[in-house]
PDB file of C-alpha atoms in Angstrom:
ATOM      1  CA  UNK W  17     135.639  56.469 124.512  1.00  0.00           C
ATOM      2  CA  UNK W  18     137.581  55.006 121.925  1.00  0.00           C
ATOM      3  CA  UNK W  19     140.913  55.675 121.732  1.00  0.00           C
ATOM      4  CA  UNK W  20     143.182  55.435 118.441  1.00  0.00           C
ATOM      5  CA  UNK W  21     146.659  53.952 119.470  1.00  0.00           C
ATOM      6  CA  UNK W  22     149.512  55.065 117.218  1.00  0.00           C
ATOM      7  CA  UNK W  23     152.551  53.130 117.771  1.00  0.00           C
ATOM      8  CA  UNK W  24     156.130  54.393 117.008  1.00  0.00           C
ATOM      9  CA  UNK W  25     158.372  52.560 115.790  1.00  0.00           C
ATOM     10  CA  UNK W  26     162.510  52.291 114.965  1.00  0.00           C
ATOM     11  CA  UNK W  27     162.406  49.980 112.219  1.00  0.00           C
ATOM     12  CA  UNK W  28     160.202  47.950 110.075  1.00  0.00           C
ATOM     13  CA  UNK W  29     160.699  44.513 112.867  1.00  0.00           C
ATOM     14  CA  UNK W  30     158.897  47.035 114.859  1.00  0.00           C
ATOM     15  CA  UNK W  31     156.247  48.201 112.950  1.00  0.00           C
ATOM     16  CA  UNK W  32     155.340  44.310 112.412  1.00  0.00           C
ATOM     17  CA  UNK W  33     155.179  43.765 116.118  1.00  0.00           C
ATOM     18  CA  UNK W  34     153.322  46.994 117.321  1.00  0.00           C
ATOM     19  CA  UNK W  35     150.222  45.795 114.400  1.00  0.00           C
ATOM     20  CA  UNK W  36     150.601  42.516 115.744  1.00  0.00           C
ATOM     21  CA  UNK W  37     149.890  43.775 119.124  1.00  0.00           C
ATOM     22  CA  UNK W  38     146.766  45.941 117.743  1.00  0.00           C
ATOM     23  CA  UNK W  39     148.206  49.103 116.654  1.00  0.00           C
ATOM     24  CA  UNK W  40     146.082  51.207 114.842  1.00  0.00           C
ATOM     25  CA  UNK W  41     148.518  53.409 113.447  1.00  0.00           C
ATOM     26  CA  UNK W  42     152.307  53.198 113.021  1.00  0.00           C
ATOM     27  CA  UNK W  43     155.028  56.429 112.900  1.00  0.00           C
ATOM     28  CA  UNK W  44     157.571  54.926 111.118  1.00  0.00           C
ATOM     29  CA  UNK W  45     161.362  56.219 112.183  1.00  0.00           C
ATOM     30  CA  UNK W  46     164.575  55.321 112.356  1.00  0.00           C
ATOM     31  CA  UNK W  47     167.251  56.655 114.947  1.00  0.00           C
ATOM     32  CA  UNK W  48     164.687  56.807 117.904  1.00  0.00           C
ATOM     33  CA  UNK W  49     167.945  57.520 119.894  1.00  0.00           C
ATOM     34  CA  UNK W  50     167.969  61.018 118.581  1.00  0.00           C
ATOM     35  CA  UNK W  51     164.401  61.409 118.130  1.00  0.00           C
ATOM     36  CA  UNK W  52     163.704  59.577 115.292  1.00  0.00           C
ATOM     37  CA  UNK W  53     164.741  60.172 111.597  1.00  0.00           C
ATOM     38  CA  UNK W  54     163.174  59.557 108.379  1.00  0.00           C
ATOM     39  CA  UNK W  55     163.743  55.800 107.633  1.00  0.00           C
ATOM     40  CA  UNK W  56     165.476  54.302 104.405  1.00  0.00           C
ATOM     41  CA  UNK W  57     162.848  53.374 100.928  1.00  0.00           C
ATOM     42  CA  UNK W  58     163.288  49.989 101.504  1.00  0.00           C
ATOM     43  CA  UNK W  59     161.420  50.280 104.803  1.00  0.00           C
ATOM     44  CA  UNK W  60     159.212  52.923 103.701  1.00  0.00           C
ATOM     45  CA  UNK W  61     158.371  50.035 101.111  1.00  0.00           C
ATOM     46  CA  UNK W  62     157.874  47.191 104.054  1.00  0.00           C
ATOM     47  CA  UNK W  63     156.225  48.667 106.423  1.00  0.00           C
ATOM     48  CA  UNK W  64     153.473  49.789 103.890  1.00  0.00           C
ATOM     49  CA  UNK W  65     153.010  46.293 102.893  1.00  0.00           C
ATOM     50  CA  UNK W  66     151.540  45.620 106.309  1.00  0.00           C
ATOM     51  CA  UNK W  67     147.695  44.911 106.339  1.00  0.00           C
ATOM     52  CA  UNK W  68     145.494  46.794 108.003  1.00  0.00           C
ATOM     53  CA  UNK W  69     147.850  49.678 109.534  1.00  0.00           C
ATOM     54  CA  UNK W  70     148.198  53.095 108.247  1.00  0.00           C
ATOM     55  CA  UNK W  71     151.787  54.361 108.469  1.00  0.00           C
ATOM     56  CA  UNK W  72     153.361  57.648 108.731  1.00  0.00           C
ATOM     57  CA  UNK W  73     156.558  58.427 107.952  1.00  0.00           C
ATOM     58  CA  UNK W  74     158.340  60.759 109.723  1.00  0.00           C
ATOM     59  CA  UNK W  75     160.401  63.739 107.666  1.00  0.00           C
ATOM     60  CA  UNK W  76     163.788  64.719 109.250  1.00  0.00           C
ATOM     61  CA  UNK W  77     166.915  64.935 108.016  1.00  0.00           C
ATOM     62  CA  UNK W  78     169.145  64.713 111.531  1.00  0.00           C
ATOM     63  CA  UNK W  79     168.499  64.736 114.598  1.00  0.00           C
ATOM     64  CA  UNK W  80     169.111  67.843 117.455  1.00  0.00           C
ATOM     65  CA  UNK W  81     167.156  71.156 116.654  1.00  0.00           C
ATOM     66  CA  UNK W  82     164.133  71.595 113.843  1.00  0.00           C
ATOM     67  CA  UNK W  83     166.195  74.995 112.316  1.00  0.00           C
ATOM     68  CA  UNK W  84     166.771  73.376 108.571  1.00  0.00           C
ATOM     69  CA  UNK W  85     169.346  74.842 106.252  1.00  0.00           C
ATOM     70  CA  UNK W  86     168.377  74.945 102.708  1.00  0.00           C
ATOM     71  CA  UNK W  87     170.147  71.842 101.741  1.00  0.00           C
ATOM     72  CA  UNK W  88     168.279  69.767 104.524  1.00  0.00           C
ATOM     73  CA  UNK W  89     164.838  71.621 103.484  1.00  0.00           C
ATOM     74  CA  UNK W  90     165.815  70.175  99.820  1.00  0.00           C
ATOM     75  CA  UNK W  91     166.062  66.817 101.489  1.00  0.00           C
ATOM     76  CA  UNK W  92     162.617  66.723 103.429  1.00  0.00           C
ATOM     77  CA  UNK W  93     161.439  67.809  99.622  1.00  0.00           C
ATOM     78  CA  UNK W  94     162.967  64.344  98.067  1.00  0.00           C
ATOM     79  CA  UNK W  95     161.833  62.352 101.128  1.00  0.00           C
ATOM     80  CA  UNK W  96     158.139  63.573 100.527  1.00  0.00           C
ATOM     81  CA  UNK W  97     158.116  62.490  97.253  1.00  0.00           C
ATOM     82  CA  UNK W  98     159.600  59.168  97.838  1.00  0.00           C
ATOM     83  CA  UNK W  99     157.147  58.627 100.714  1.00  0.00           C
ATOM     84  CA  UNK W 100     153.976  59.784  97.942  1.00  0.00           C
ATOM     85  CA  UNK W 101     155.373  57.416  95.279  1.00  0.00           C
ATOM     86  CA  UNK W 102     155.964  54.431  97.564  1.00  0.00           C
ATOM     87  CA  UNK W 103     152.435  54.930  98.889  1.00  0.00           C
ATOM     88  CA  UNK W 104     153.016  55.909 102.293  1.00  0.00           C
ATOM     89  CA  UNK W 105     149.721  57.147 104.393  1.00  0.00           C
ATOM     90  CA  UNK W 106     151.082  60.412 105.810  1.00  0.00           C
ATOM     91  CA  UNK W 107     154.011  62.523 106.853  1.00  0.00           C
ATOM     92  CA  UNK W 108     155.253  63.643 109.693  1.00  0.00           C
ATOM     93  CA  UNK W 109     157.333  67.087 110.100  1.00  0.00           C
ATOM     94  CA  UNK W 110     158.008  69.830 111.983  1.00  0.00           C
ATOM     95  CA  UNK W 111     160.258  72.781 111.266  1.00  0.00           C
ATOM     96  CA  UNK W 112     160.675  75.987 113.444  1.00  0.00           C
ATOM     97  CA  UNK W 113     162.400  79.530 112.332  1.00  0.00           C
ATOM     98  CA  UNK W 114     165.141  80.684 114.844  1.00  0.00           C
ATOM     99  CA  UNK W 115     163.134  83.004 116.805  1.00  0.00           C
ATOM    100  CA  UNK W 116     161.368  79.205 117.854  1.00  0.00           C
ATOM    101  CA  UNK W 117     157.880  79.545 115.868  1.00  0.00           C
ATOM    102  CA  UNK W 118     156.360  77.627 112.996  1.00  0.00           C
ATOM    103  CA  UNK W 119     158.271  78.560 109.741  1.00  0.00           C
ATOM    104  CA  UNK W 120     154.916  79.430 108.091  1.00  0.00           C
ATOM    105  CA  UNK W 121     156.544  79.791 104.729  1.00  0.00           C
ATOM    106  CA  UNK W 122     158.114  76.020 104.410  1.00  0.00           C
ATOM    107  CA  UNK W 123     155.564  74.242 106.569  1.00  0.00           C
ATOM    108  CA  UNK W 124     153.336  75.679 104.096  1.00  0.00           C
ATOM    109  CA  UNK W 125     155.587  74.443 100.905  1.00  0.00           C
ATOM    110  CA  UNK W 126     155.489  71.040 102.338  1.00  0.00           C
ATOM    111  CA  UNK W 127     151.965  70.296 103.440  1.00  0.00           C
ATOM    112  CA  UNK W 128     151.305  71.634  99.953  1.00  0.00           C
ATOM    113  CA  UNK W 129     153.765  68.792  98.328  1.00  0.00           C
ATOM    114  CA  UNK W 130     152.975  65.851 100.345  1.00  0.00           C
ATOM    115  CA  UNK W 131     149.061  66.598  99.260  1.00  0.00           C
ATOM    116  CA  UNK W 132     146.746  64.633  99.024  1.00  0.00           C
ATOM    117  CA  UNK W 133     148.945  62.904 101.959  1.00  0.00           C
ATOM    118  CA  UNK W 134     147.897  63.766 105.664  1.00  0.00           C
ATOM    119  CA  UNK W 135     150.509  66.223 107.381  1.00  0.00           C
ATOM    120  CA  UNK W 136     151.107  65.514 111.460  1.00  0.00           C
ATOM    121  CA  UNK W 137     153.361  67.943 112.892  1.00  0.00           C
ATOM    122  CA  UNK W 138     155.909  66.557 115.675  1.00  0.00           C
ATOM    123  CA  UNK W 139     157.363  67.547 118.603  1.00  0.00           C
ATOM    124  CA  UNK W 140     158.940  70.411 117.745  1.00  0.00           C
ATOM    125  CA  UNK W 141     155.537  71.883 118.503  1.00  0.00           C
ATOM    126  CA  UNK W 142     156.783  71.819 122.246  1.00  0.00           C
ATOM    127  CA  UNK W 143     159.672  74.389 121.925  1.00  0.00           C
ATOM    128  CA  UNK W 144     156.888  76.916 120.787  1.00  0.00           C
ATOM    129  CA  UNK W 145     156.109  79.250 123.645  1.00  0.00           C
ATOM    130  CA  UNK W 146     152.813  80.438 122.465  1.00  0.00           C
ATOM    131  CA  UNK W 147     151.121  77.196 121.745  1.00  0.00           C
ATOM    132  CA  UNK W 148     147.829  78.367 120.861  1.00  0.00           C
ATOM    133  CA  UNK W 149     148.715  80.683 118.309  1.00  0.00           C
ATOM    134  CA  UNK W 150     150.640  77.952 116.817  1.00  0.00           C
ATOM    135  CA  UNK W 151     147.699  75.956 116.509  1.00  0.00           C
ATOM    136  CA  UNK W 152     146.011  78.739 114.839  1.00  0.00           C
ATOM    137  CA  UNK W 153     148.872  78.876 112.500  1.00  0.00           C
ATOM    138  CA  UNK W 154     149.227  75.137 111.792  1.00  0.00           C
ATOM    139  CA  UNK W 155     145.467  75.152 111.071  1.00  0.00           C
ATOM    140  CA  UNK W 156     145.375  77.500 108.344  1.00  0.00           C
ATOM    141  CA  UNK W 157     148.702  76.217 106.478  1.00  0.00           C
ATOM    142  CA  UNK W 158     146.502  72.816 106.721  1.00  0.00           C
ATOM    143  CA  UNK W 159     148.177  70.451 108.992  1.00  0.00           C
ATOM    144  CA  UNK W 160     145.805  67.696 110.325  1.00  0.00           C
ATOM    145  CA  UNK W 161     147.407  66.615 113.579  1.00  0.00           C
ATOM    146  CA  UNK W 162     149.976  68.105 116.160  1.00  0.00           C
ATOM    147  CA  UNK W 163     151.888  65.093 118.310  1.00  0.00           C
ATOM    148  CA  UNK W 164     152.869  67.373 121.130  1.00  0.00           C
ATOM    149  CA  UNK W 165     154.067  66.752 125.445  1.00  0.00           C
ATOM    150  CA  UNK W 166     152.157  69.528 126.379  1.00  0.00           C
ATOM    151  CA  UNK W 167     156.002  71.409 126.976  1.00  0.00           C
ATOM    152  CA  UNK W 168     158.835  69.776 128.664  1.00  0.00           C
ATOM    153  CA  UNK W 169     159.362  66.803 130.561  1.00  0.00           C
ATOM    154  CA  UNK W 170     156.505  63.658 129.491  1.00  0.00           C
ATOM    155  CA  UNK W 171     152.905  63.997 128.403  1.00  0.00           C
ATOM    156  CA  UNK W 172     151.909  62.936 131.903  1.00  0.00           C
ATOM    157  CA  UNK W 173     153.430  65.773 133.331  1.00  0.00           C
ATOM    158  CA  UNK W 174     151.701  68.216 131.183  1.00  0.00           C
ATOM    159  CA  UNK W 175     148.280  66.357 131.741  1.00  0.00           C
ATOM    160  CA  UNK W 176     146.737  69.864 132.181  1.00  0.00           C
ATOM    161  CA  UNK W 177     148.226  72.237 129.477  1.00  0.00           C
ATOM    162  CA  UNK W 178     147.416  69.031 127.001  1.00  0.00           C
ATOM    163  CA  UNK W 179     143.850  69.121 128.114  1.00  0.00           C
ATOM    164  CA  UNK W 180     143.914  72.275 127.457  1.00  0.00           C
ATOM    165  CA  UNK W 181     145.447  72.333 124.177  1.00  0.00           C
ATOM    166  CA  UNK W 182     142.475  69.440 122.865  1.00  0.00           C
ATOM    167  CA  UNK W 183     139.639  72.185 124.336  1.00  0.00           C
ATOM    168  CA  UNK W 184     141.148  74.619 122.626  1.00  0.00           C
ATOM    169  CA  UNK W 185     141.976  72.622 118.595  1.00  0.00           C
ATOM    170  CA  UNK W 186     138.299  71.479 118.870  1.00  0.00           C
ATOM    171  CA  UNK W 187     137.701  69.388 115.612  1.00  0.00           C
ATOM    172  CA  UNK W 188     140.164  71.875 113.678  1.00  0.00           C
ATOM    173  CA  UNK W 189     142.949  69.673 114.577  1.00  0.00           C
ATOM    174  CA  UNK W 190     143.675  66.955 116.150  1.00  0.00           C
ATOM    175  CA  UNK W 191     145.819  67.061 119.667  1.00  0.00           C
ATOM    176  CA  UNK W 192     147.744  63.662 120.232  1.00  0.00           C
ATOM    177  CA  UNK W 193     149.641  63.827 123.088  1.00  0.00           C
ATOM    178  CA  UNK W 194     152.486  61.667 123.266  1.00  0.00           C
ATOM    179  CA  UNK W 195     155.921  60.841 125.481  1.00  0.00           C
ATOM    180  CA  UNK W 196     155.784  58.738 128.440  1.00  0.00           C
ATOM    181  CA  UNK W 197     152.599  56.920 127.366  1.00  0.00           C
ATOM    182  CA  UNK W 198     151.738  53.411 127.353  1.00  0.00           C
ATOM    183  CA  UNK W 199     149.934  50.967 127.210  1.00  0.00           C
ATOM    184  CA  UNK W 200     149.204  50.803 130.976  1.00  0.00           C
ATOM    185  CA  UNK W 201     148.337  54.443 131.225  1.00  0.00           C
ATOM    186  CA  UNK W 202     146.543  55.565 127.772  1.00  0.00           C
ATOM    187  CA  UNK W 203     143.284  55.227 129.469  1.00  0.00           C
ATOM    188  CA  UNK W 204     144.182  57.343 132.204  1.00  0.00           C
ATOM    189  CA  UNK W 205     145.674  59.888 130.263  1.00  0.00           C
ATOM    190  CA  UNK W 206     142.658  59.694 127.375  1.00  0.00           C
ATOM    191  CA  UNK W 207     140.303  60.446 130.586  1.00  0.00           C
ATOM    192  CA  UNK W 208     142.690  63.541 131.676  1.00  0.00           C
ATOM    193  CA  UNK W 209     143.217  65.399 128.470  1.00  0.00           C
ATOM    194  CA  UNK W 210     140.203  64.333 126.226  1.00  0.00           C
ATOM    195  CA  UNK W 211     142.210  63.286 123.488  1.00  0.00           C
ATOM    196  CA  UNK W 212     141.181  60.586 121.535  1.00  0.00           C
ATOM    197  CA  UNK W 213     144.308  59.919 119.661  1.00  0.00           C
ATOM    198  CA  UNK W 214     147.765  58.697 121.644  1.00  0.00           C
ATOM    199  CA  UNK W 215     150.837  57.858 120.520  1.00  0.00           C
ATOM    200  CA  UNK W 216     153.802  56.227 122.350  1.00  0.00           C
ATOM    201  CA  UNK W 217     156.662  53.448 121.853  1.00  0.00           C
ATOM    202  CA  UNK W 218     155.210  51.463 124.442  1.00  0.00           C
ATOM    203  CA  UNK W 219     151.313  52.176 123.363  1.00  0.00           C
ATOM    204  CA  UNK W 220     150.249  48.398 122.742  1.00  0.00           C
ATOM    205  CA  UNK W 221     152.829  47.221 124.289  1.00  0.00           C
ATOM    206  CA  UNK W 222     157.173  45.975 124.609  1.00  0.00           C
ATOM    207  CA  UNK W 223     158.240  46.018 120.613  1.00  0.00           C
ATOM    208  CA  UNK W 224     161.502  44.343 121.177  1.00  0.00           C
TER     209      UNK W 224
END
């Protein structure tokens, strides 16, 4: 099985060192402290000067829950189009309505704007209770790729629900568990869950 490592990263030293080390795709971030941000233009800019890697950008405003108000929806709106006229590969995003499920209505409004770009949508898929109906959801508005834990706690505590989760996205989407992986233990968890796509900090290896 071959298994497509996506690396993220904190800054663009990072990104440099996780293609050196054979990463095949990069989620470019800033503030990994807090979960990761969306990183400056400048680095945007960089890290898509790097051969051979295709990089993601991560859209979020701040860091703590995925509720946006409208001023910080605005934002992830300018960020988009920064990362489409810099070049970027892809987005990543995730925003959730109070009641904690997919807010159809501006997931929708932003896979629609980053288009023809690839949309991934992040963690916040974990705080969803009913994860299968949000993959039916995600599906239709069009995202490509859900980086999920399978719930709380790491990926390789939720080995089950994510294998799970990849039976039941089939080739709609694609399931990349992430969160505690490495490059030690991608095998093992690839094996477990049946996902072909993995993404950690520590995926191909120490960045620092």
């Amino acid at each position: 099985m071959t298994i497509l490592k996506e690396a993220c990263v904190g800054s663009y030293a990072e990104a440099v060192r996780a293609s050196e080390l054979g990463a095949d795709r990069i989620e470019l971030c800033q503030q990994l402290l807090i979960g990761g941000t969306t990183p400056t233009a400048e680095t945007i800019t960089l890290a898509g000067q790097i051969p051979d890697v295709d990089v993601q950008v991560i859209i979020r405003p701040r860091g703590d829950d995925f509720c946006y108000s409208d001023a910080e929806f605005g934002l992830m709106k300018v960020q988009i189009e920064t990362v489409k006229q810099i070049g970027g590969s892809g987005v990543v995003l995730g925003i959730l309505t109070e009641a904690g499920l997919v807010d159809i209505v501006r997931t929708k409004e932003l896979v629609q704007l980053a288009s023809p770009l690839p949309v991934t949508f992040h963690m916040a898929f974990d705080e969803i209770v009913d994860k299968k109906a949000a993959i039916d959801v995600l599906c239709e508005i069009g995202i490509v790729r859900i980086l999920t834990k399978g719930g709380s706690g790491s990926a390789l505590e939720n080995l089950a629900v994510l294998k799970e989760l990849v039976t039941y996205a089939a080739d709609r989407l694609v399931i990349m568990p992430g969160g505690g992986i490495t490059a030690e233990n991608c095998a093992m968890v690839a094996e477990l869950t049946g996902a072909v796509q993995l993404h950690g900090t520590k995926i191909v290896g120490d960045l620092s």
